[in-house]
Short mmCIF file of C-alpha atoms in Angstrom, two decimals:
data_model
loop_
_atom_site.label_atom_id
_atom_site.label_comp_id
_atom_site.label_asym_id
_atom_site.label_seq_id
_atom_site.Cartn_x
_atom_site.Cartn_y
_atom_site.Cartn_z
CA MET W 126 65.36 -18.07 72.35
CA ASN W 127 62.58 -18.38 69.76
CA HIS W 128 59.78 -20.92 70.09
CA LEU W 129 57.96 -22.93 67.44
CA TRP W 130 54.70 -24.75 68.13
CA SER W 131 54.53 -28.30 66.81
CA PRO W 132 51.79 -29.96 68.90
CA TRP W 133 51.62 -33.04 66.64
CA ARG W 134 55.06 -34.16 67.96
CA MET W 135 53.75 -34.90 71.47
CA GLU W 136 52.00 -38.04 70.15
CA TYR W 137 55.40 -39.26 68.95
CA ILE W 138 57.24 -38.29 72.15
CA GLU W 139 54.71 -40.01 74.40
CA ASN W 140 54.22 -43.14 72.27
CA ASN W 141 55.19 -46.04 74.51
CA ASN W 142 53.23 -48.58 72.43
CA LYS W 143 55.79 -49.55 69.83
CA GLU W 144 54.33 -51.65 67.04
CA ASP W 145 55.52 -55.23 66.59
CA GLY W 146 58.25 -55.70 64.02
CA CYS W 147 59.98 -53.03 62.00
CA VAL W 148 57.94 -49.87 61.45
CA PHE W 149 59.36 -49.55 57.92
CA CYS W 150 58.74 -53.17 56.92
CA ASN W 151 55.19 -52.80 58.24
CA ALA W 152 54.69 -49.57 56.30
CA GLN W 153 55.82 -51.03 52.97
CA ALA W 154 53.17 -53.77 53.30
CA ARG W 155 50.43 -51.12 53.40
CA THR W 156 48.76 -49.39 50.47
CA ASP W 157 50.16 -46.27 48.85
CA ASP W 158 47.69 -43.65 50.03
CA ALA W 159 47.31 -40.53 52.14
CA GLU W 160 46.42 -42.51 55.27
CA ASN W 161 49.67 -44.47 55.14
CA LEU W 162 51.69 -41.50 53.82
CA ILE W 163 53.49 -43.53 51.17
CA ALA W 164 54.17 -40.98 48.43
CA PHE W 165 56.16 -43.11 45.99
CA ARG W 166 57.18 -46.72 45.54
CA GLY W 167 60.23 -47.43 43.37
CA VAL W 168 61.78 -50.69 42.27
CA HIS W 169 64.04 -51.06 45.33
CA SER W 170 62.77 -48.47 47.81
CA PHE W 171 59.84 -46.26 48.76
CA VAL W 172 59.26 -42.69 49.93
CA ILE W 173 57.07 -42.01 52.94
CA LEU W 174 56.23 -38.80 54.76
CA ASN W 175 57.48 -38.63 58.33
CA ARG W 176 54.34 -38.84 60.47
CA PHE W 177 56.00 -36.67 63.13
CA PRO W 178 58.06 -34.21 61.07
CA TYR W 179 60.56 -31.61 62.15
CA THR W 180 59.22 -29.47 59.33
CA SER W 181 56.56 -29.73 56.63
CA GLY W 182 57.57 -31.99 53.80
CA HIS W 183 59.93 -34.16 55.89
CA LEU W 184 60.28 -37.40 53.90
CA MET W 185 62.14 -40.67 54.34
CA VAL W 186 63.53 -42.89 51.57
CA ILE W 187 63.55 -46.52 52.70
CA PRO W 188 64.82 -49.64 50.92
CA PHE W 189 62.47 -52.59 50.75
CA GLU W 190 65.31 -54.75 52.13
CA HIS W 191 65.65 -54.66 55.91
CA LYS W 192 69.37 -53.83 56.34
CA PRO W 193 71.06 -51.78 59.09
CA ASN W 194 73.46 -49.83 56.84
CA LEU W 195 74.12 -48.83 53.24
CA GLU W 196 77.09 -51.17 52.87
CA GLU W 197 74.78 -54.18 53.02
CA LEU W 198 72.61 -52.88 50.16
CA ASP W 199 73.64 -53.57 46.58
CA ALA W 200 74.63 -50.74 44.25
CA LEU W 201 71.27 -50.60 42.44
CA ILE W 202 69.37 -50.07 45.68
CA ARG W 203 71.83 -47.41 46.90
CA ALA W 204 71.63 -45.62 43.55
CA GLU W 205 67.82 -45.43 43.78
CA MET W 206 67.93 -44.02 47.33
CA MET W 207 70.92 -41.68 47.42
CA GLY W 208 71.38 -39.06 50.14
CA VAL W 209 72.39 -40.07 53.69
CA ASN W 210 71.50 -39.80 57.41
CA ILE W 211 72.85 -42.92 59.10
CA GLY W 212 72.74 -44.14 62.65
CA GLU W 213 71.91 -42.93 66.12
CA ALA W 214 74.32 -39.97 65.97
CA ALA W 215 72.38 -38.67 62.96
CA GLY W 216 69.12 -38.90 64.89
CA ALA W 217 67.88 -42.17 63.42
CA GLY W 218 65.11 -43.59 65.58
CA VAL W 219 64.95 -46.90 63.70
CA LEU W 220 68.47 -48.29 63.78
CA GLY W 221 67.90 -51.71 62.22
CA HIS W 222 66.47 -50.53 58.89
CA VAL W 223 68.67 -47.96 57.15
CA HIS W 224 66.79 -44.96 55.75
CA ILE W 225 67.44 -41.48 54.44
CA HIS W 226 65.73 -38.37 55.77
CA ILE W 227 64.90 -35.54 53.43
CA VAL W 228 64.20 -32.46 55.50
CA PRO W 229 63.31 -29.42 53.41
CA ARG W 230 65.33 -26.28 54.05
CA TRP W 231 64.61 -22.68 53.07
CA MET W 232 66.01 -19.23 53.72
CA GLY W 233 65.14 -18.26 57.26
CA ASP W 234 64.23 -21.78 58.45
CA THR W 235 65.05 -22.92 61.97
CA ASN W 236 68.19 -24.90 61.11
CA PHE W 237 68.97 -27.51 63.76
CA MET W 238 66.71 -26.04 66.38
CA SER W 239 68.18 -25.38 69.82
CA SER W 240 71.76 -26.42 69.19
CA VAL W 241 72.43 -24.13 66.25
CA GLY W 242 69.40 -21.98 65.56
CA GLU W 243 68.73 -20.97 69.18
CA THR W 244 65.14 -22.04 68.60
CA ARG W 245 63.11 -24.48 70.66
CA VAL W 246 60.38 -26.63 69.12
CA LEU W 247 57.46 -26.90 71.53
CA PRO W 248 55.69 -30.19 70.74
CA GLU W 249 52.45 -29.37 72.46
CA SER W 250 49.93 -26.56 72.38
CA LEU W 251 49.67 -24.25 75.35
CA GLU W 252 46.13 -25.50 75.92
CA ASP W 253 47.30 -29.11 76.24
CA THR W 254 50.18 -28.14 78.52
CA TYR W 255 47.74 -26.21 80.67
CA LYS W 256 45.47 -29.26 81.01
CA ARG W 257 48.41 -31.47 82.04
CA VAL W 258 49.74 -29.05 84.61
CA ARG W 259 46.31 -28.34 86.00
CA ALA W 260 45.56 -32.07 86.37
CA VAL W 261 48.76 -32.56 88.38
CA PHE W 262 47.83 -29.69 90.69
CA GLU W 263 44.33 -31.06 91.14
CA VAL W 264 45.65 -34.51 92.04
CA SER W 265 48.39 -33.22 94.37
CA THR W 266 46.09 -30.79 96.20
CA GLY W 267 42.87 -32.79 95.98
CA ASP W 268 41.14 -29.60 94.82
CA SER W 269 39.25 -29.81 91.54
CA HIS W 270 38.19 -26.16 91.89
CA LEU W 271 41.62 -24.63 91.33
#
């Protein structure tokens, strides 16, 4: 099995402090800048970079309207957004506000990681993993000189 290092994903994995309200509704109220990662704002939807991407350039297209599926959006909104990744089975982490993921692909990329590409994404650097493991040993043994 191959391994990819993506240490920025650990922040996402460990985030237990979910923000109040819908993350996408909150995002659209912010300014369009590098800090907020909003790359484009259309008439009916906006494009934002995924803060915790599976690959560089991972974008999401999100309608301004808070709807759980495409059927509840009118044709003009759907036309502006088109492309699809719907629901929990597709990996959607925000179920109440439909959105489309755009994940760049290229020859030789890692496909769908472990399930298809026999590749594991490691969301933390070796140095950070070492610190975590070492801290557990220190606590369990009471020895800070390990």
